[in-house]
PDB file of C-alpha atoms in Angstrom:
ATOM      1  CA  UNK I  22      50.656  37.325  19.839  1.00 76.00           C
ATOM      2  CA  UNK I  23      53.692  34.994  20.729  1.00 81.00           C
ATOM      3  CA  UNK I  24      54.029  34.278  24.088  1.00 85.00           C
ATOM      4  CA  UNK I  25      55.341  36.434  26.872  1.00 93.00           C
ATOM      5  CA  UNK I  26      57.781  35.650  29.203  1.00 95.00           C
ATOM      6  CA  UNK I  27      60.105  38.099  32.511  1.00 96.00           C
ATOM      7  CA  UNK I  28      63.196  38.993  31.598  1.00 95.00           C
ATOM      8  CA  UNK I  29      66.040  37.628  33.829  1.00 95.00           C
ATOM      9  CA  UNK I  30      66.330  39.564  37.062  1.00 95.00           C
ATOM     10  CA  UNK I  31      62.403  40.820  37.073  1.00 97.00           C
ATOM     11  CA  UNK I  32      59.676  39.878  39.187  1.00 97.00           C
ATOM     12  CA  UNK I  33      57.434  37.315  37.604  1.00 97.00           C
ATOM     13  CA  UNK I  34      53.396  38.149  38.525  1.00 98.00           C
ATOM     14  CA  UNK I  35      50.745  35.918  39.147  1.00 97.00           C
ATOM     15  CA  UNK I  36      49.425  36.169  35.778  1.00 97.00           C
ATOM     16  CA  UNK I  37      50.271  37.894  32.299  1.00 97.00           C
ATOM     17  CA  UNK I  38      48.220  41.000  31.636  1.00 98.00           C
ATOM     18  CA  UNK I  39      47.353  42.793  28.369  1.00 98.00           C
ATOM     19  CA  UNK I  40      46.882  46.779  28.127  1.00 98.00           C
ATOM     20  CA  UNK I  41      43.826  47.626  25.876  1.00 97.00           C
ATOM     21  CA  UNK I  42      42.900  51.031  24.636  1.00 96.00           C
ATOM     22  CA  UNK I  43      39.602  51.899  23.148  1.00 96.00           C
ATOM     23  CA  UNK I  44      37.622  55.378  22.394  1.00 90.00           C
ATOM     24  CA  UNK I  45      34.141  54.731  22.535  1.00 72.00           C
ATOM     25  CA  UNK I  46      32.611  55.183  25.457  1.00 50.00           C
ATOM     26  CA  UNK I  47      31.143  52.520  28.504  1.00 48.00           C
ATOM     27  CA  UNK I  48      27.942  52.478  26.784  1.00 48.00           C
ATOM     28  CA  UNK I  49      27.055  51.272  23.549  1.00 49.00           C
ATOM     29  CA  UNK I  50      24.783  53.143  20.740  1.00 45.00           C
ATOM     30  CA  UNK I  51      23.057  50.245  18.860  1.00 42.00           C
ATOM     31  CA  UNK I  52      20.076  48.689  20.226  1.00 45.00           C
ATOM     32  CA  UNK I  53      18.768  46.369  17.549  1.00 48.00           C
ATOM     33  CA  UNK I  54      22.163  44.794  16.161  1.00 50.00           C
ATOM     34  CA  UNK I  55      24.292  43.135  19.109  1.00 59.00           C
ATOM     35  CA  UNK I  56      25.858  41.258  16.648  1.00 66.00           C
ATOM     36  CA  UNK I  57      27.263  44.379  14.774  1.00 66.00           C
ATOM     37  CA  UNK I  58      27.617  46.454  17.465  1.00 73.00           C
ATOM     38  CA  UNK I  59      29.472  43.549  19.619  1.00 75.00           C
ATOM     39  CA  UNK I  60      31.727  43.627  16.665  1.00 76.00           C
ATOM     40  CA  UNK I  61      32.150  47.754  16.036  1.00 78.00           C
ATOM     41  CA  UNK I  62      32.787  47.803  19.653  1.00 79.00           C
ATOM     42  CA  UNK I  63      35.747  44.600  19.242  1.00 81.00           C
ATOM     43  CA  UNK I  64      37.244  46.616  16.423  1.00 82.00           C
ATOM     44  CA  UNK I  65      37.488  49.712  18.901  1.00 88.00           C
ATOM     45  CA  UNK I  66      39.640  47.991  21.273  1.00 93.00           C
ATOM     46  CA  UNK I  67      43.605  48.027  20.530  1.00 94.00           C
ATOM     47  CA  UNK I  68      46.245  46.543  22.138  1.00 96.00           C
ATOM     48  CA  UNK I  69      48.762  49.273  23.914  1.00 96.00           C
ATOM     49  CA  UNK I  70      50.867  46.345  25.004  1.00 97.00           C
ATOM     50  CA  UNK I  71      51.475  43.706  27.485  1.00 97.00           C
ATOM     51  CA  UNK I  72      53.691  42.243  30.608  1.00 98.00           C
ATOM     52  CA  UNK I  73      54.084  39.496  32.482  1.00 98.00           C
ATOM     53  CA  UNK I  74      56.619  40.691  35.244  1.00 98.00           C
ATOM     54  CA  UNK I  75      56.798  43.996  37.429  1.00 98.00           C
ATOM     55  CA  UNK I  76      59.069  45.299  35.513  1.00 97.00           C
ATOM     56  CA  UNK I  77      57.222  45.566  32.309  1.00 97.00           C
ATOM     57  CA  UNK I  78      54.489  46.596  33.798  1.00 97.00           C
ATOM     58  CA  UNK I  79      56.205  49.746  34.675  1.00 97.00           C
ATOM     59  CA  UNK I  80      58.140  50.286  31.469  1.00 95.00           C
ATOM     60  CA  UNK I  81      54.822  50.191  29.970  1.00 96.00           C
ATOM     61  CA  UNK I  82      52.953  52.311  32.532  1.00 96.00           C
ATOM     62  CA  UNK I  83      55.890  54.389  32.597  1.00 93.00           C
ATOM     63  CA  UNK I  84      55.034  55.049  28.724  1.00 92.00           C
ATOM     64  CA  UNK I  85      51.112  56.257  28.980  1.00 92.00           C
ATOM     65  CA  UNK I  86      50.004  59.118  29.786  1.00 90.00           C
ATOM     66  CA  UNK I  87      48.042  59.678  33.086  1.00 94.00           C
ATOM     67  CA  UNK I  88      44.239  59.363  33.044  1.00 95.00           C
ATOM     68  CA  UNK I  89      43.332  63.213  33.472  1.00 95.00           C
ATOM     69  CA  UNK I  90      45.256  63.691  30.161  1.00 95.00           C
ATOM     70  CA  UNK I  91      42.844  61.605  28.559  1.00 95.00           C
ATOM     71  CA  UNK I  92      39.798  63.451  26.563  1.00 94.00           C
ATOM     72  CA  UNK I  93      36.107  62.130  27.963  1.00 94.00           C
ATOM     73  CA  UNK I  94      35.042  58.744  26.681  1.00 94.00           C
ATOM     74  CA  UNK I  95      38.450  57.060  26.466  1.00 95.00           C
ATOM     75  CA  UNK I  96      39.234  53.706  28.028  1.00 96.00           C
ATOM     76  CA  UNK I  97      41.983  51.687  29.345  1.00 97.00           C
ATOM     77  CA  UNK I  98      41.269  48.444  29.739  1.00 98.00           C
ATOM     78  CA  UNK I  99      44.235  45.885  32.041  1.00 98.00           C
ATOM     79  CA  UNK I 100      43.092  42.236  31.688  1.00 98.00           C
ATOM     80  CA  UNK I 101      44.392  39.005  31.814  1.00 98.00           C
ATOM     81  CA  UNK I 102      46.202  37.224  28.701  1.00 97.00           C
ATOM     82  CA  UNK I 103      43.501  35.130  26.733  1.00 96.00           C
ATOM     83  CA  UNK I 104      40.568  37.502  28.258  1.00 97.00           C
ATOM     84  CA  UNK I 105      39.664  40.234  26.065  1.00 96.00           C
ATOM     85  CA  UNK I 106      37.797  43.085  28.095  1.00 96.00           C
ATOM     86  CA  UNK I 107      34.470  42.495  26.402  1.00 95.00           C
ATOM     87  CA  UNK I 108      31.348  41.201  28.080  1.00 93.00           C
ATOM     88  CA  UNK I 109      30.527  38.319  25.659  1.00 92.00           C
ATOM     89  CA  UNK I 110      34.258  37.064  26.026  1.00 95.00           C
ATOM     90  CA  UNK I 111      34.258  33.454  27.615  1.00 96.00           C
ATOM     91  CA  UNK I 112      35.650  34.584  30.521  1.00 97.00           C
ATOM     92  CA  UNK I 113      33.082  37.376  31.084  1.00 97.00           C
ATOM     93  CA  UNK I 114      29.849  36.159  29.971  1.00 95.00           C
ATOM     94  CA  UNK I 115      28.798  34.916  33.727  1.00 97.00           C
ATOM     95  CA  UNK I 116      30.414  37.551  35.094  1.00 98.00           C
ATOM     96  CA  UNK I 117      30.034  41.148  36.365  1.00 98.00           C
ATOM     97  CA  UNK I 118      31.620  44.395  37.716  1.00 98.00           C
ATOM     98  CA  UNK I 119      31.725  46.809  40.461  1.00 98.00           C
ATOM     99  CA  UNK I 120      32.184  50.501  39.312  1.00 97.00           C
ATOM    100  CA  UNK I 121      33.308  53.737  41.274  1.00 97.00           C
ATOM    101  CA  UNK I 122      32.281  57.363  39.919  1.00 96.00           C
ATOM    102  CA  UNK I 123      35.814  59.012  40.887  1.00 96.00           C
ATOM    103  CA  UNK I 124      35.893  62.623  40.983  1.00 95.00           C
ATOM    104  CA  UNK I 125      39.090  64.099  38.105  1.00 94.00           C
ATOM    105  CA  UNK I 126      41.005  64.427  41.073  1.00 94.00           C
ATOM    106  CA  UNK I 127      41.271  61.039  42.366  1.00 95.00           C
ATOM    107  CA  UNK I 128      41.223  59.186  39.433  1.00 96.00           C
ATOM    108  CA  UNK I 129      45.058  59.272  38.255  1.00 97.00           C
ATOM    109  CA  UNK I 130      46.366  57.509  41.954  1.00 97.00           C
ATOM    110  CA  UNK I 131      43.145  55.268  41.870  1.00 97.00           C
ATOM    111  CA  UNK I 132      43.854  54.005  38.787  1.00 98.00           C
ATOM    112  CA  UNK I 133      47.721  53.328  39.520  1.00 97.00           C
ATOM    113  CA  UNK I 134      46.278  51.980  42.862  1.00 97.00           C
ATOM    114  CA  UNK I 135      43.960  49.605  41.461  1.00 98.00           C
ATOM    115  CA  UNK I 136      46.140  48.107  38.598  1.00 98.00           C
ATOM    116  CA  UNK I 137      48.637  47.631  41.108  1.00 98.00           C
ATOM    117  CA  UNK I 138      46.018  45.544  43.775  1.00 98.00           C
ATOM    118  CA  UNK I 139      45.221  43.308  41.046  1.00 98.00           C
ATOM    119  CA  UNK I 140      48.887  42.515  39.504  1.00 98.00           C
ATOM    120  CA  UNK I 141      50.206  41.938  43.053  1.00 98.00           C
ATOM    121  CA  UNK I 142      47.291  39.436  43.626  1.00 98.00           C
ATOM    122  CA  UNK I 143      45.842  41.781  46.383  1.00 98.00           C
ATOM    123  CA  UNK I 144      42.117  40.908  46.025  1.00 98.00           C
ATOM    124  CA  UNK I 145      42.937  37.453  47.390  1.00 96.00           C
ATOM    125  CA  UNK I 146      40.024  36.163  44.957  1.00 97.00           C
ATOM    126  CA  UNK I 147      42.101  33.342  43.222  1.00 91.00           C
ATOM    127  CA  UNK I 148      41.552  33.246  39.414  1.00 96.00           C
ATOM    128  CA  UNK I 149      37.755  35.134  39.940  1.00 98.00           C
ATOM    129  CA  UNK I 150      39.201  38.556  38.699  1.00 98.00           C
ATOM    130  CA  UNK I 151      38.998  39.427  34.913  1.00 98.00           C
ATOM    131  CA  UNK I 152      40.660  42.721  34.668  1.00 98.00           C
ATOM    132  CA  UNK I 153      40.147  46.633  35.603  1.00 98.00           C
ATOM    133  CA  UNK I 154      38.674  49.290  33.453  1.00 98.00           C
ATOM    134  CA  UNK I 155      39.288  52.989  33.656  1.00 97.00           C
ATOM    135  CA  UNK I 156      36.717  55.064  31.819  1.00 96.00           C
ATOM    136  CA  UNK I 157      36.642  58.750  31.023  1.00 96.00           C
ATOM    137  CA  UNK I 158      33.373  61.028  31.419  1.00 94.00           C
ATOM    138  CA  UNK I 159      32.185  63.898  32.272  1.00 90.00           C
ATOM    139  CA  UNK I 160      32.622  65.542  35.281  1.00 91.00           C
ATOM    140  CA  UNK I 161      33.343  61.943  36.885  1.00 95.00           C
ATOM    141  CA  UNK I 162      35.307  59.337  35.328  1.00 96.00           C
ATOM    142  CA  UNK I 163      34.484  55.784  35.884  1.00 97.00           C
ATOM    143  CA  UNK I 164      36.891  52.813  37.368  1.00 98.00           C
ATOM    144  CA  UNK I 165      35.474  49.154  37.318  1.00 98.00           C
ATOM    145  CA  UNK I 166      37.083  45.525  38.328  1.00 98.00           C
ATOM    146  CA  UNK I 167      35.830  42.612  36.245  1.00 98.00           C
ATOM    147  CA  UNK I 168      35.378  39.477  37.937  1.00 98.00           C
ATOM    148  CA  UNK I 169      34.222  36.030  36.400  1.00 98.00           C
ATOM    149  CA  UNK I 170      31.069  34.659  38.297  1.00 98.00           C
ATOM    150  CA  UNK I 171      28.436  37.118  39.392  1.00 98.00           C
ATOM    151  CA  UNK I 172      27.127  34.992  41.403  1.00 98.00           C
ATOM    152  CA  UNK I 173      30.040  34.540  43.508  1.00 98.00           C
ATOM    153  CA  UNK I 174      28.909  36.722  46.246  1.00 97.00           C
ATOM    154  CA  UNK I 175      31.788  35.497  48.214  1.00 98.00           C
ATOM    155  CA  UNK I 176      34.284  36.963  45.863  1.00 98.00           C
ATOM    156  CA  UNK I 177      32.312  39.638  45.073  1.00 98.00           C
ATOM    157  CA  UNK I 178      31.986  41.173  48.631  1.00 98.00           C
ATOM    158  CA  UNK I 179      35.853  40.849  48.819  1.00 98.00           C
ATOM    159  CA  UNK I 180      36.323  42.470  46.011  1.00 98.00           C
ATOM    160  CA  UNK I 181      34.077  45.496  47.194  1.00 97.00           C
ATOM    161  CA  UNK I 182      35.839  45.459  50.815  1.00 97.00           C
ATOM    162  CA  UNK I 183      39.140  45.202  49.302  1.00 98.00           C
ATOM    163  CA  UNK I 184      38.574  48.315  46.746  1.00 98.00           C
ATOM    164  CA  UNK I 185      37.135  50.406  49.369  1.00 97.00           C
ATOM    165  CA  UNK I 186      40.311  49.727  51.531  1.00 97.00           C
ATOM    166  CA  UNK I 187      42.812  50.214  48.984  1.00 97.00           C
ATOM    167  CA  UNK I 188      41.297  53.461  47.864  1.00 97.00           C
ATOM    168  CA  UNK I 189      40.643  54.430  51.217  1.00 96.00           C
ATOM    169  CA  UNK I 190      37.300  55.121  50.191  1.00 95.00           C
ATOM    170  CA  UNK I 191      34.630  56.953  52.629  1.00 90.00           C
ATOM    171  CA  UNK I 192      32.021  54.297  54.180  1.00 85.00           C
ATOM    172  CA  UNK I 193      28.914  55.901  52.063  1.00 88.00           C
ATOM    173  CA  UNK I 194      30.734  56.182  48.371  1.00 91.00           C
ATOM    174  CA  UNK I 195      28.043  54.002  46.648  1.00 92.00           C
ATOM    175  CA  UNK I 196      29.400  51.272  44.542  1.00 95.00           C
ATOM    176  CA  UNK I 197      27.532  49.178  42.426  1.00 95.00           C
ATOM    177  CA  UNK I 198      27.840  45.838  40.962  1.00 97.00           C
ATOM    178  CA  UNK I 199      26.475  44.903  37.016  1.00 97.00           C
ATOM    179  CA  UNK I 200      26.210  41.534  36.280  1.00 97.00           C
ATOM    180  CA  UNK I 201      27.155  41.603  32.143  1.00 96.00           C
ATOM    181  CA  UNK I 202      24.048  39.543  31.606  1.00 91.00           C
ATOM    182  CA  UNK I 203      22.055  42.917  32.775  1.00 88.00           C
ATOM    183  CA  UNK I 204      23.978  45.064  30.596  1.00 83.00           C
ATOM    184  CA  UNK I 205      23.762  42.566  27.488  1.00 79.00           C
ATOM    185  CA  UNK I 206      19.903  42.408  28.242  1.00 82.00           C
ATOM    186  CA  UNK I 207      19.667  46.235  27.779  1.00 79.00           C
ATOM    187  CA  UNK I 208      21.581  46.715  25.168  1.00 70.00           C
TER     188      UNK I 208
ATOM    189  CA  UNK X  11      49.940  26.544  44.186  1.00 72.00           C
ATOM    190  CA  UNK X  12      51.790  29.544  45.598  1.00 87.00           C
ATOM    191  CA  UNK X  13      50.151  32.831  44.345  1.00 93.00           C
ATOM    192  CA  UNK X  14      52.368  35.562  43.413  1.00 97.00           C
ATOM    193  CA  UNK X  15      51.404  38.125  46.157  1.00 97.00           C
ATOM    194  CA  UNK X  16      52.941  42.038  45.966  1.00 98.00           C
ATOM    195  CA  UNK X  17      52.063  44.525  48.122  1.00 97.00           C
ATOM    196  CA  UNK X  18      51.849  48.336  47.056  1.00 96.00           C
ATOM    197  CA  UNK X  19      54.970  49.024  48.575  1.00 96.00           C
ATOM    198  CA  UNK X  20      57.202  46.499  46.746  1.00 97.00           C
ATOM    199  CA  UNK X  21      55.963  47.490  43.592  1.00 97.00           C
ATOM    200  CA  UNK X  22      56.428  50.982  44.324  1.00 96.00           C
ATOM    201  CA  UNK X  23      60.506  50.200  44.891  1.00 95.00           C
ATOM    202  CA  UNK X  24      60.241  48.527  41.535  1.00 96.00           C
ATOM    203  CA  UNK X  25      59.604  51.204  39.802  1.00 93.00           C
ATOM    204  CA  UNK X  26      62.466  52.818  39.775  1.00 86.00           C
ATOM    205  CA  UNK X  27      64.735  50.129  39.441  1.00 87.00           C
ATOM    206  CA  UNK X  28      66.405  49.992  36.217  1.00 84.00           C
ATOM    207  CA  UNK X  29      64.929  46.992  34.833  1.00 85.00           C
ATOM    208  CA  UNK X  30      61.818  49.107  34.346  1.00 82.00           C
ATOM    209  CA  UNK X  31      62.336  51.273  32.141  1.00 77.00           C
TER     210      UNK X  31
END
């Protein structure tokens, strides 16, 4: 991909993102061959498009169709240029993520919501966030943020406080953070 | 360096401005 630049006029953003689609689901089925499976799951992943200014974003968002349209065990995946929304990607390995079970009626605004926090540089994390994930199930869908150091508990803590603010989520909706290196380990 | 910083609201007023679509 060539690189990506705003158009005159639009709002540059912080970073350039990339818009990844995918249909398996969070989880993977192989046990015994990571190598294969890291690969079946790399070939799953497609590239819906990309921006690097407000603007596009929209045109692009504008273009998709919302996440209740989506069947169960779809994914959308918004990460930064040059990080591609995989756990064993450079940028992910030390990494990990917090993820929300959203009820099919929340999920379309919290999805918008979140995409937007990150673009407009809302976390306030510097360059610790990855990207945001959006995952279809059944009855709950699934909405993660990707940051780069797990152990950053720092970061990590901000980006809990700042998710349940933004989502205006209730005081007891349990979150919970995965370091990759746990979910590598049991696959 | 200077971050980029948007707030919901901004973008919101962007998305209806003709450059974005």
């Amino acid at each position: 991909l060539g690189p990506l630049e705003p158009a005159p006029g639009e709002h540059k953003l912080q970073y350039n993102y990339c818009l990844w689609f995918a249909k398996k689901g969070c989880h993977r089925t192989s046990i015994t061959q990571v190598k294969a499976t890291e690969q079946e799951y790399g070939k799953s992943l497609h590239i819906v498009g990309r921006c690097a200014s407000v603007e596009q974003w929209w045109s692009l968002y504008c273009h998709l169709i919302k996440p209740t349209a989506l069947k169960p065990y779809r994914e959308l995946h918004l990460f930064k240029s040059g990080i591609k929304p995989m756990w064993e990607d450079p940028g992910n390995a030390k990494g990990g993520k917090w993820v929300i079970k959203l009820r099919k009626n929340k999920i379309d605004r919290a999805w918008e919501t979140v995409c937007m926090a990150m673009l407009g540089e809302q976390f306030l994390v510097g360059p610790e966030i990855c990207g945001v994930v959006l995952c279809t199930r059944f009855p709950e869908d699934l909405l993660s943020v990707w940051n780069r150091t797990a152990t950053d508990q720092a970061s990590t803590a901000r980006i809990r406080d700042t998710l349940r603010r933004i989502l205006n989520l209730p005081p007891n909706t349990p979150m919970e953070y995965k370091p990759h290196c746990d979910s590598l380990k049991k696959s | 360096g200077t971050r980029i910083i948007y707030d919901r609201a901004f973008l919101m007023n962007l998305k209806n401005s003709p450059l974005s679509r």
